[in-house]
Coordinates of C-alpha atoms in Angstrom, one line a residue:
M1 CA 98.8 68.4 50.4
S2 CA 101.2 66.4 48.1
I3 CA 101.4 67.2 44.5
K4 CA 99.6 63.7 43.6
E5 CA 96.8 64.7 46.0
M6 CA 96.5 68.2 44.2
D7 CA 96.3 66.3 40.8
T8 CA 93.6 64.2 42.3
V9 CA 91.6 67.3 43.3
K10 CA 92.1 68.8 40.0
H11 CA 90.5 65.7 38.2
V12 CA 87.6 65.6 40.7
I13 CA 86.6 69.4 40.2
P14 CA 87.5 70.4 36.7
W15 CA 87.5 73.9 35.6
T16 CA 85.1 74.6 32.9
S17 CA 84.5 77.8 30.7
D18 CA 80.8 77.9 32.2
Q19 CA 82.0 78.3 35.6
K20 CA 84.3 81.1 34.5
N21 CA 81.4 83.0 32.9
V22 CA 79.2 82.4 36.0
L23 CA 82.0 84.3 38.1
K24 CA 82.1 87.1 35.5
S25 CA 78.3 87.6 35.6
N26 CA 78.4 88.4 39.4
G27 CA 79.9 91.7 38.9
C28 CA 82.3 91.6 41.9
K29 CA 84.7 94.5 42.0
P30 CA 88.4 93.7 42.5
T31 CA 89.0 93.6 46.2
I32 CA 92.3 94.3 48.3
Y33 CA 92.6 92.1 51.2
I34 CA 95.1 93.1 54.0
N35 CA 96.5 90.5 56.4
S36 CA 96.7 92.6 59.7
C37 CA 99.2 90.0 61.2
H38 CA 101.6 90.2 58.2
T39 CA 103.8 93.0 59.5
Q40 CA 104.0 91.8 63.1
S41 CA 104.7 88.1 62.0
F42 CA 107.4 89.6 59.5
F43 CA 109.3 91.4 62.3
E44 CA 108.9 88.5 64.6
V45 CA 110.7 86.2 62.1
L46 CA 113.3 89.0 61.6
Q47 CA 113.9 89.3 65.4
C48 CA 114.2 85.5 65.7
L49 CA 116.7 85.5 63.1
R50 CA 118.7 88.2 64.7
K51 CA 118.6 86.4 68.0
E52 CA 119.8 83.2 66.4
E53 CA 122.4 85.3 64.6
L54 CA 121.3 84.3 61.0
L55 CA 121.4 86.2 57.8
Y56 CA 122.7 89.3 59.7
D57 CA 124.7 91.8 57.7
I58 CA 125.9 94.2 60.4
K59 CA 127.5 94.1 63.7
L60 CA 127.2 96.9 66.4
E61 CA 130.0 97.0 68.9
T62 CA 129.9 99.0 72.2
D63 CA 133.1 99.9 74.2
D64 CA 132.8 97.2 76.5
G65 CA 133.2 94.6 73.5
V66 CA 129.5 93.5 73.4
I67 CA 128.3 92.6 69.8
V68 CA 124.7 93.2 68.9
C69 CA 123.8 91.6 65.4
A70 CA 121.3 93.0 63.1
H71 CA 120.1 93.7 59.6
K72 CA 121.0 96.9 57.9
V73 CA 117.7 97.2 56.0
V74 CA 115.7 97.0 59.2
L75 CA 117.9 99.5 60.9
V76 CA 117.7 102.1 57.9
S77 CA 113.9 101.6 57.8
A78 CA 113.4 102.6 61.5
C79 CA 116.3 104.7 62.6
P80 CA 117.3 108.1 60.9
Y81 CA 120.8 107.7 62.4
F82 CA 121.5 104.4 60.8
R83 CA 119.8 105.5 57.6
E84 CA 122.4 108.4 57.4
M85 CA 125.1 106.2 58.2
F86 CA 124.4 103.2 55.9
T87 CA 123.0 105.2 52.9
C88 CA 125.1 108.4 52.8
C89 CA 128.2 106.8 53.9
S90 CA 128.0 103.5 52.2
S91 CA 131.4 103.6 51.0
A92 CA 132.7 103.6 54.7
V93 CA 130.3 101.0 55.7
G94 CA 130.5 98.0 53.2
D95 CA 131.0 94.4 53.6
K96 CA 134.5 94.5 54.7
Y97 CA 133.4 97.1 57.3
Y98 CA 130.3 95.4 58.6
V99 CA 131.4 96.0 62.4
V100 CA 130.4 99.3 63.6
N101 CA 131.4 100.8 66.7
I102 CA 128.6 102.4 68.8
G103 CA 130.9 103.9 71.6
D104 CA 128.6 106.5 73.1
I105 CA 125.7 104.0 74.2
D106 CA 126.1 101.4 77.0
S107 CA 125.6 97.8 75.6
N108 CA 122.4 97.0 77.6
I109 CA 120.8 100.2 76.2
L110 CA 121.6 99.5 72.8
Q111 CA 120.3 96.1 73.0
L112 CA 116.9 97.5 74.4
L113 CA 116.8 100.0 71.3
I114 CA 117.8 97.4 68.8
D115 CA 114.9 95.2 70.3
F116 CA 112.5 98.2 69.9
I117 CA 113.4 98.6 66.4
Y118 CA 112.5 95.1 65.5
T119 CA 109.5 94.8 68.0
G120 CA 108.2 98.4 68.4
K121 CA 108.3 97.7 72.3
I122 CA 110.2 99.3 74.7
M123 CA 110.4 99.2 78.5
V124 CA 111.2 102.3 80.4
T125 CA 112.1 102.1 84.2
E126 CA 113.4 104.2 86.9
Q127 CA 116.8 102.5 86.4
N128 CA 117.2 103.0 82.7
V129 CA 115.3 106.1 81.7
M130 CA 118.4 108.4 82.4
S131 CA 120.4 106.4 80.0
L132 CA 117.9 105.5 77.4
L133 CA 116.8 109.2 76.8
P134 CA 120.2 110.4 75.6
A135 CA 120.8 107.3 73.5
A136 CA 117.3 107.7 72.0
I137 CA 118.3 111.3 71.1
F138 CA 121.6 110.2 69.7
L139 CA 119.9 107.7 67.5
Q140 CA 117.0 109.9 66.6
L141 CA 114.5 107.5 67.8
D142 CA 111.7 110.1 68.3
Y143 CA 109.0 107.6 69.8
V144 CA 111.5 106.2 72.4
K145 CA 112.5 109.9 73.1
G146 CA 108.7 110.8 73.7
V147 CA 108.1 108.0 76.0
C148 CA 111.0 108.7 78.1
V149 CA 110.1 112.4 78.4
E150 CA 106.5 111.3 79.4
F151 CA 108.1 108.9 82.1
L152 CA 110.2 111.6 83.5
Q153 CA 107.3 114.1 83.6
K154 CA 105.3 111.7 85.7
Q155 CA 108.3 111.2 88.0
L156 CA 108.8 114.9 88.7
N157 CA 108.6 116.0 92.3
T158 CA 110.2 118.7 94.4
S159 CA 113.3 116.6 95.1
N160 CA 114.2 115.8 91.6
C161 CA 112.9 118.7 89.3
L162 CA 116.1 120.8 89.5
Y163 CA 118.3 117.7 88.5
I164 CA 115.9 116.8 85.7
K165 CA 115.9 120.4 84.6
E166 CA 119.7 120.4 84.2
F167 CA 119.7 117.0 82.8
A168 CA 117.1 118.2 80.0
Y169 CA 119.3 121.4 79.4
F170 CA 122.4 119.2 78.8
Y171 CA 120.8 117.1 76.4
N172 CA 118.8 119.9 74.8
C173 CA 115.5 118.2 75.4
M174 CA 113.2 121.3 75.3
E175 CA 110.1 119.6 76.2
L176 CA 111.3 118.0 79.4
L177 CA 113.3 121.2 80.2
S178 CA 109.8 123.3 80.0
S179 CA 108.0 120.6 82.1
S180 CA 110.6 120.8 84.9
E181 CA 110.6 124.4 85.0
E182 CA 106.7 124.5 84.8
Y183 CA 106.8 121.9 87.9
M184 CA 109.1 124.3 89.9
K185 CA 107.0 127.1 89.2
T186 CA 103.7 125.4 90.1
H187 CA 105.1 123.6 93.1
F188 CA 106.8 126.7 94.3
L189 CA 106.1 126.5 97.9
K190 CA 107.2 122.9 98.3
F191 CA 110.3 123.4 96.2
V192 CA 111.7 126.2 98.1
E193 CA 111.7 124.1 101.2
T194 CA 114.1 121.6 99.6
D195 CA 117.9 121.4 99.7
E196 CA 117.8 121.7 95.8
F197 CA 116.3 125.3 96.1
L198 CA 119.2 126.3 98.4
S199 CA 121.7 125.0 96.0
L200 CA 120.6 127.4 93.2
S201 CA 122.7 130.1 92.2
C202 CA 121.7 133.8 92.6
E203 CA 120.8 134.0 88.9
E204 CA 118.7 130.9 89.0
V205 CA 116.9 132.2 92.2
I206 CA 116.3 135.6 90.5
N207 CA 114.9 133.7 87.3
L208 CA 112.4 131.9 89.5
I209 CA 111.2 134.6 91.7
S210 CA 110.9 137.1 89.1
R211 CA 108.5 135.3 87.0
D212 CA 105.0 136.8 86.9
D213 CA 103.2 133.6 86.6
I214 CA 105.0 131.9 89.6
N215 CA 102.3 129.9 91.6
V216 CA 102.5 131.7 95.0
P217 CA 99.4 132.7 97.0
F218 CA 101.2 135.1 99.3
E219 CA 104.2 137.4 98.5
E220 CA 105.4 136.8 102.1
K221 CA 106.6 133.4 100.9
I222 CA 108.7 134.9 98.3
F223 CA 110.5 137.2 100.9
E224 CA 110.9 134.3 103.2
C225 CA 112.6 131.9 100.6
V226 CA 115.0 134.7 99.7
I227 CA 116.2 135.2 103.4
N228 CA 116.5 131.4 103.6
W229 CA 118.6 131.1 100.7
V230 CA 120.9 133.9 101.8
K231 CA 121.3 132.6 105.4
H232 CA 122.1 129.1 103.9
E233 CA 125.5 130.5 103.1
S234 CA 125.4 134.2 104.3
D235 CA 129.2 135.0 104.1
C236 CA 129.2 134.5 100.2
R237 CA 125.5 135.3 99.6
Y238 CA 124.8 138.5 101.5
D239 CA 125.9 140.8 98.7
S240 CA 123.5 139.2 96.5
L241 CA 120.6 140.2 98.9
P242 CA 119.8 143.7 97.0
K243 CA 119.6 142.0 93.6
L244 CA 117.1 139.5 95.0
M245 CA 115.0 141.9 97.0
E246 CA 114.6 144.0 93.8
H247 CA 112.3 141.0 92.6
V248 CA 110.4 140.6 95.8
R249 CA 106.9 142.4 95.5
L250 CA 107.0 143.5 99.2
S251 CA 104.4 145.9 98.6
L252 CA 101.7 143.0 98.0
A253 CA 102.6 141.5 101.6
P254 CA 100.3 142.9 104.4
Q255 CA 101.5 146.0 106.1
E256 CA 101.4 144.2 109.6
Y257 CA 103.6 141.5 108.2
I258 CA 106.1 143.9 106.8
S259 CA 106.3 145.9 110.2
K260 CA 106.6 142.6 112.1
N261 CA 108.9 140.4 110.0
V262 CA 110.6 142.5 107.4
V263 CA 111.5 145.7 109.3
D264 CA 113.3 143.8 112.1
E265 CA 115.1 141.2 110.1
P266 CA 118.9 141.6 110.7
L267 CA 119.8 141.0 107.0
I268 CA 117.6 143.9 105.9
K269 CA 118.3 146.4 108.7
N270 CA 122.0 146.3 108.0
N271 CA 121.6 146.8 104.3
P272 CA 120.8 150.3 103.1
I273 CA 119.5 149.3 99.7
C274 CA 117.1 146.7 101.2
K275 CA 115.9 149.3 103.6
D276 CA 114.9 151.3 100.9
F277 CA 112.8 148.6 99.5
V278 CA 111.0 148.2 102.8
I279 CA 110.3 152.0 103.0
E280 CA 108.8 151.9 99.5
A281 CA 106.5 148.9 100.5
L282 CA 105.4 150.8 103.6
N283 CA 104.7 154.0 101.6
F284 CA 102.7 152.1 99.3
H285 CA 100.4 151.0 101.9
I286 CA 100.0 154.5 103.3
V287 CA 99.3 156.0 99.9
N288 CA 96.9 153.1 99.1
K289 CA 94.9 154.0 102.3
Q290 CA 94.7 157.7 101.7
R291 CA 94.1 157.3 97.9
R292 CA 95.5 160.7 97.3
I293 CA 98.5 160.0 95.2
T294 CA 98.7 157.5 92.4
M295 CA 101.9 155.3 92.8
P296 CA 104.2 154.7 89.9
Q297 CA 103.6 151.3 88.0
T298 CA 106.5 149.2 88.7
I299 CA 106.7 145.4 89.0
R300 CA 107.0 145.4 92.7
Y301 CA 103.5 146.7 92.8
S302 CA 101.9 144.4 90.3
P303 CA 100.1 141.1 91.4
R304 CA 101.5 138.0 90.0
Q305 CA 99.5 136.6 87.3
T306 CA 99.1 132.9 87.9
G307 CA 96.6 131.1 85.5
I308 CA 95.4 128.8 88.3
K309 CA 91.8 129.2 89.2
F310 CA 89.0 127.2 90.9
L311 CA 86.1 126.7 88.4
L312 CA 82.8 126.9 90.5
A313 CA 79.4 125.9 89.5
M314 CA 77.0 127.8 91.6
C315 CA 73.3 128.4 92.0
D316 CA 71.6 131.4 93.6
A317 CA 69.6 131.4 96.6
S318 CA 66.1 131.8 94.8
G319 CA 65.6 128.1 94.6
L320 CA 65.1 128.1 90.8
G321 CA 67.9 125.6 90.3
K322 CA 69.8 127.4 87.5
C323 CA 73.4 127.1 87.7
Y324 CA 76.1 129.4 86.4
T325 CA 79.9 129.5 86.3
S326 CA 82.4 131.5 88.5
W327 CA 86.1 131.6 88.8
Y328 CA 87.6 131.8 92.2
D329 CA 91.4 133.0 92.4
P330 CA 93.3 131.5 95.4
A331 CA 96.1 134.0 95.1
T332 CA 93.7 137.2 95.2
K333 CA 90.9 135.5 97.1
Q334 CA 88.4 137.1 94.6
L335 CA 85.5 135.5 93.1
H336 CA 84.6 136.5 89.3
T337 CA 81.1 135.7 88.2
T338 CA 80.4 135.0 84.6
K339 CA 76.4 134.5 84.8
N340 CA 76.3 134.3 81.0
M341 CA 77.7 130.9 81.3
K342 CA 74.4 129.2 82.5
M343 CA 74.0 125.5 82.5
G344 CA 70.3 125.3 82.7
F345 CA 70.0 122.8 85.6
E346 CA 71.1 122.0 89.2
L347 CA 74.3 120.2 89.5
C348 CA 75.4 117.1 91.1
A349 CA 79.2 117.6 90.5
L350 CA 82.0 119.0 88.1
V351 CA 84.8 116.9 86.9
L352 CA 88.0 117.7 84.7
I353 CA 89.2 115.5 81.9
K354 CA 92.4 115.9 80.1
N355 CA 93.1 119.2 81.8
H356 CA 90.8 121.1 79.6
L357 CA 87.4 119.3 79.3
V358 CA 85.1 120.1 82.3
F359 CA 81.9 117.9 82.5
A360 CA 78.7 119.0 84.6
F361 CA 76.4 116.4 85.9
S362 CA 72.5 117.1 86.8
N363 CA 71.0 116.5 90.2
V364 CA 67.5 116.9 89.4
D365 CA 64.9 114.1 88.7
L366 CA 63.7 115.6 85.6
N367 CA 67.2 116.1 84.2
S368 CA 69.0 113.4 86.1
R369 CA 70.8 111.8 83.0
S370 CA 71.9 115.3 81.6
I371 CA 75.6 116.1 81.2
K372 CA 77.1 119.4 79.8
M373 CA 80.9 119.8 78.7
L374 CA 83.0 123.1 78.7
D375 CA 86.1 122.9 76.6
L376 CA 88.6 125.5 78.1
F377 CA 90.7 125.5 74.9
S378 CA 87.7 126.9 72.8
Q379 CA 87.8 130.5 72.2
S380 CA 84.4 131.2 73.8
L381 CA 83.1 129.6 76.9
Q382 CA 79.9 127.8 76.2
W383 CA 78.5 124.7 77.9
K384 CA 77.3 121.9 75.4
S385 CA 75.2 118.9 75.9
K386 CA 77.0 115.4 75.8
V387 CA 76.0 111.8 76.0
K388 CA 73.6 111.2 78.7
I389 CA 74.3 108.5 81.5
L390 CA 72.6 105.2 81.0
V391 CA 70.6 105.2 84.4
D392 CA 68.2 107.8 85.7
R393 CA 69.8 108.8 89.0
N394 CA 70.5 111.8 91.2
H395 CA 72.5 112.2 94.5
F396 CA 75.1 110.0 93.0
G397 CA 79.0 110.3 93.3
V398 CA 81.3 111.0 90.4
G399 CA 85.1 110.4 90.0
V400 CA 87.7 110.5 87.5
L401 CA 90.2 107.7 87.0
D402 CA 92.6 107.6 83.8
D403 CA 90.6 110.1 82.0
R404 CA 87.2 108.1 82.3
I405 CA 84.4 109.3 84.4
Y406 CA 82.6 107.1 86.8
A407 CA 79.1 107.5 88.2
V408 CA 78.5 105.7 91.4
G409 CA 75.3 104.9 93.3
G410 CA 72.5 107.5 93.7
A411 CA 68.7 107.2 94.1
V412 CA 65.4 108.0 92.4
G413 CA 62.8 108.7 95.0
T414 CA 63.2 106.0 97.6
S415 CA 65.0 103.6 95.4
Y416 CA 68.7 103.5 96.2
F417 CA 71.3 102.2 93.6
K418 CA 74.5 100.0 93.9
C419 CA 75.1 100.1 90.1
A420 CA 77.9 102.2 88.7
E421 CA 78.8 103.1 85.1
V422 CA 81.8 104.6 83.2
F423 CA 82.3 107.0 80.4
D424 CA 85.1 106.8 78.0
V425 CA 85.8 110.2 76.5
S426 CA 87.9 108.5 73.7
V427 CA 84.9 106.6 72.3
R428 CA 82.1 108.9 73.8
E429 CA 79.9 106.3 75.3
W430 CA 78.9 105.0 78.7
R431 CA 79.0 101.4 79.9
F432 CA 78.1 99.5 83.0
I433 CA 80.8 98.3 85.4
S434 CA 80.4 95.8 88.4
S435 CA 77.8 96.9 91.0
M436 CA 79.1 97.9 94.7
A437 CA 78.1 95.5 97.3
T438 CA 76.1 98.4 99.1
E439 CA 73.4 100.7 97.8
R440 CA 74.7 104.2 98.3
M441 CA 73.1 107.7 98.0
D442 CA 75.1 110.8 98.2
P443 CA 78.5 108.9 98.5
G444 CA 81.7 110.5 98.6
V445 CA 84.0 109.4 95.8
G446 CA 87.8 109.6 95.6
V447 CA 90.7 108.2 93.4
L448 CA 94.0 107.1 95.0
D449 CA 96.6 104.7 93.6
N450 CA 94.6 104.1 90.4
L451 CA 91.6 102.8 92.5
L452 CA 88.2 104.3 93.0
Y453 CA 86.8 104.7 96.3
A454 CA 83.1 105.0 97.3
V455 CA 83.0 106.5 100.9
G456 CA 79.9 106.5 103.0
G457 CA 76.6 107.6 101.7
F458 CA 72.9 107.0 102.7
N459 CA 70.8 103.9 102.6
N460 CA 67.8 102.7 104.5
G461 CA 67.2 105.6 106.5
C462 CA 70.6 106.0 107.9
A463 CA 74.2 107.5 106.9
L464 CA 77.0 104.9 106.1
K465 CA 80.4 104.4 107.6
S466 CA 81.5 101.6 105.2
V467 CA 83.8 102.1 102.3
E468 CA 84.3 100.2 98.9
C469 CA 87.2 100.1 96.5
Y470 CA 87.0 99.6 92.7
D471 CA 89.9 98.2 90.8
P472 CA 89.2 99.0 86.9
S473 CA 91.7 96.3 85.8
L474 CA 89.7 93.7 87.7
D475 CA 86.2 95.2 87.5
T476 CA 85.7 94.5 91.0
W477 CA 84.6 96.2 94.3
T478 CA 86.4 95.3 97.5
P479 CA 85.1 96.3 101.0
L480 CA 87.7 98.4 103.1
A481 CA 88.1 99.4 106.8
Q482 CA 85.1 101.3 107.9
M483 CA 85.3 104.9 109.0
S484 CA 84.8 105.8 112.6
T485 CA 81.7 108.1 111.7
S486 CA 78.7 107.7 109.4
R487 CA 78.7 110.2 106.7
R488 CA 76.3 111.2 104.1
A489 CA 77.6 113.6 101.5
P490 CA 81.2 113.8 102.7
G491 CA 83.8 115.8 100.7
I492 CA 86.7 113.7 99.7
G493 CA 90.0 115.2 98.9
V494 CA 93.3 113.2 98.2
L495 CA 96.7 114.9 99.0
D496 CA 100.3 113.2 99.2
G497 CA 98.9 109.8 99.0
I498 CA 96.3 110.2 101.6
M499 CA 92.4 110.3 101.1
Y500 CA 90.5 112.6 103.5
A501 CA 86.9 112.2 104.2
I502 CA 85.6 115.6 105.2
G503 CA 82.5 116.7 107.0
G504 CA 79.0 115.2 105.9
D505 CA 76.0 114.5 107.5
C506 CA 75.5 111.9 110.3
Q507 CA 71.9 111.4 109.3
D508 CA 69.0 109.0 110.5
D509 CA 65.5 108.9 110.1
A510 CA 65.3 110.7 113.4
S511 CA 67.9 113.5 113.2
S512 CA 70.3 115.2 110.9
V513 CA 73.6 116.3 112.4
G514 CA 76.2 118.2 110.5
L515 CA 79.8 117.1 110.9
K516 CA 83.0 119.3 111.1
S517 CA 85.2 116.2 111.8
V518 CA 87.6 114.8 109.3
E519 CA 89.2 111.3 108.9
A520 CA 92.1 110.3 106.7
Y521 CA 92.8 106.9 105.1
T522 CA 96.3 105.7 104.4
P523 CA 96.5 102.8 101.9
I524 CA 99.6 101.3 103.5
D525 CA 98.1 101.2 106.9
K526 CA 94.6 100.5 105.4
V527 CA 93.0 102.3 108.4
W528 CA 91.1 105.6 109.0
S529 CA 92.6 107.9 111.4
T530 CA 91.2 111.3 112.7
I531 CA 92.8 114.7 112.2
P532 CA 91.7 118.1 113.8
D533 CA 88.3 119.2 113.1
M534 CA 87.3 122.1 110.8
H535 CA 86.0 125.3 112.1
L536 CA 82.3 124.7 110.8
C537 CA 80.1 121.6 110.3
R538 CA 80.1 121.1 106.4
V539 CA 77.5 119.0 104.5
A540 CA 78.3 118.3 100.8
P541 CA 81.4 120.6 100.7
K542 CA 83.4 120.6 97.6
V543 CA 87.0 119.8 98.0
V544 CA 90.0 120.6 95.6
T545 CA 93.9 120.0 96.0
F546 CA 96.0 122.9 95.3
N547 CA 99.5 123.9 96.0
G548 CA 100.1 121.3 98.7
F549 CA 96.9 122.3 100.6
L550 CA 93.2 121.0 100.7
Y551 CA 90.6 123.6 100.0
V552 CA 87.2 122.7 101.4
I553 CA 84.6 125.1 99.9
G554 CA 81.2 125.9 100.7
G555 CA 78.6 123.2 101.8
F556 CA 75.9 124.0 104.2
D557 CA 75.5 123.5 108.0
G558 CA 72.0 122.0 107.9
S559 CA 70.1 125.1 107.4
T560 CA 72.6 127.6 106.0
N561 CA 74.6 127.7 102.7
L562 CA 78.3 128.6 103.8
D563 CA 80.1 131.3 102.4
S564 CA 83.6 130.4 103.4
V565 CA 86.7 128.1 102.4
E566 CA 88.8 126.2 104.9
I567 CA 92.2 125.3 104.0
Y568 CA 94.0 122.3 105.4
D569 CA 97.8 122.4 105.8
P570 CA 99.1 118.8 106.3
N571 CA 102.5 119.9 107.3
S572 CA 101.2 121.9 110.4
N573 CA 98.0 119.9 110.7
T574 CA 95.9 122.8 111.0
W575 CA 92.9 124.5 109.4
T576 CA 92.4 128.2 108.5
M577 CA 89.4 129.9 107.2
E578 CA 88.8 132.6 104.7
P579 CA 85.6 134.2 103.6
L580 CA 84.1 133.6 100.1
P581 CA 81.9 136.4 98.7
T582 CA 79.1 134.2 97.4
S583 CA 76.1 136.4 98.6
G584 CA 74.2 133.2 99.6
E585 CA 74.7 131.3 96.5
V586 CA 75.1 127.4 96.8
I587 CA 78.2 125.8 95.3
H588 CA 77.5 122.6 93.3
G589 CA 81.0 121.8 92.1
A590 CA 84.6 122.8 92.0
V591 CA 87.7 121.9 89.9
V592 CA 91.2 123.3 89.7
I593 CA 92.1 124.4 86.2
D594 CA 95.1 126.1 84.6
M595 CA 93.2 128.8 82.7
P596 CA 94.4 129.1 79.1
S597 CA 95.9 132.6 78.3
H598 CA 93.2 133.5 76.0
L599 CA 90.6 133.4 78.7
R600 CA 92.5 134.9 81.7
S601 CA 90.8 138.1 81.2
Y602 CA 87.4 136.6 80.7

C-alpha cells in the first residue's frame, strides 16, 4: 500500500474520540501475542546470510584450508566453546583476528555442526558419528553429543561393543562407556564367541567374569570362555589361568559337568592351583549333599545376582479367573510367587513399554476393555487401572511398536473383528488405525523391522494360515506369504531378525489339534520355512526372547495346562525343555524385565 493510498484510507475511516471510548469500555486486558514462526524464520534468514557470505563477522578455518563463515553472536548464543572464546578472550579475537583456526575438527564435521547451530538439525550416520561425537564434545554441544550417544547405543552389537567401549573411554564419554559395558554384560554368551573377546587382556577378562550381575544362566559358560581365551594364545596366557579360575564359580556348575569336562581338561590337570579349585568345587557338592558341614561363604559359592527376570501373569486352576504376578528367574530356574499382586481379572496379554511400564489386558467379556499398569520404578508393586480400549473385544492380539501398544482383531461372542487400535503412552489415549483385510480371533502378533504382523488366528469356523503386515508410517495393512499350517493362538517370537510362529491350534468346527510345529519368517526372503518341532504341542504359549534364545512358556495341549518351558537355540537349531513349577496354574502373559535394584528382594 502506497503512502498516498494510506492517506486515502485515513480520510475514509477517520479516528474519533468516541471510538476510543468504545474500546476503553470493553475492558479488554493487555494481551501478549507470540509469533511461533518468528524464531524459525529469524534463523532461516541468518542461515541464508551465512550461506551467501553476507554480514558475517567470523571465519572458522580447518587444517585442510576450508573456511566456514558465521556470525559471532549466533555462535556465542548456542555454543559454550565459542562463548568462552569470544567473550573471555575478546582481546585475542577482535576485528583484525576474525579468522579462527579450528584444527582439531574435520571440515565436513565442522560444517555440519555450524549448520546445526543455525538450524537445530543434525543428521547422524554410521559414516560420521565417530567423528561427530568427539567434535560435539570438543565444542560442548550437549544436544549433538546426546544424539550421537543414542545413535551408537542403538548400533551396539557383540562385534563392536568392545571398540565402542574403548572409544567412549578415550573421549571420557561416561554414558556411552556405561552402555557398552552393560551390553557386554547383558549379551555375555554371544560376546565371548567373538574375536573381540579373545583380544581382551587378562585384567579385562577378570573385570568381566568377576561381575556379580553378569547375565549368564550357567556357570559352565564362564569356565568354557576362560579356557577358550587361554588356548587362543596359550604360550603367553597359560600363567594367567590361576588368576582367571579364581573368579570362576565352579561350585555352581553341576557335579557331573565338573567330573566330565573340568577334571580332565589338560590346562587344569597340569596346574596345581587350578586343581585345588576343582577339588574345592567337588567338595562343595559332597558337603551340600550330606548337609553336615557349613561351607565358608566365599564368592565362588555365591550365585550371580542378575536382575533379569520373566514377569509372569498367572491364574490358578480353580477357574475363578483371578490373576496374580510371579517372577521366573532363568538363571536359577526358580519361580517366585507374589500373590498379593492381584489383578482382579483374567488376562489376554502382558506388554512392556519404556522398559518399566507393564500393561495387562483383560480377556473376559465383562471386563474386555479393562487395562491395568504396573510401574516397576515405583517403590511398591501395585497394579493400577488405565484408559480402556475403544472396542469391547476379547481373544485379541497385542503388540508393541515404538512404545505404542496395538490391539488387533479379537471377538465378542460369534462376532469376529478386523479392526485395530493403538495406545499412545505419551498422550494416554487410544485411537483407531486402519482395519485388517481379514477378521481374526486369537491372532499371534509380532514386531519386526518397525512393522506389526498379525499371524494366523480363527475365523468362520477354522484356523487361519494367512498373515498381514501393518506399516504405521503409511497406516496400511499388506498381505504376506501364508504359513504352511493354519494356526489359532500361536506364540510369536522375534530373534535375530527372524519371526517365529510357534505352536497354536489347527482348529476347525469338527476338531481341535494342538501343534508342536514351528515356522520361521525371514523378511528378506519373504517366505515361511519350518524348523524342528518342539517336544510338546502348545496352544497359546507365551514367548519371550532372552540372551539369544527363544523361551516358549506354558500353553496347553488341548486339555492340560503345561508346566514346562522350551528353549530354542538358533545356533544349534535345537529345543531343550525345562520344568516350570506352576502347580497347574495357567500362564496368561510373560515379559522380560530388568528388575530395578529396589525390587530384587521382593
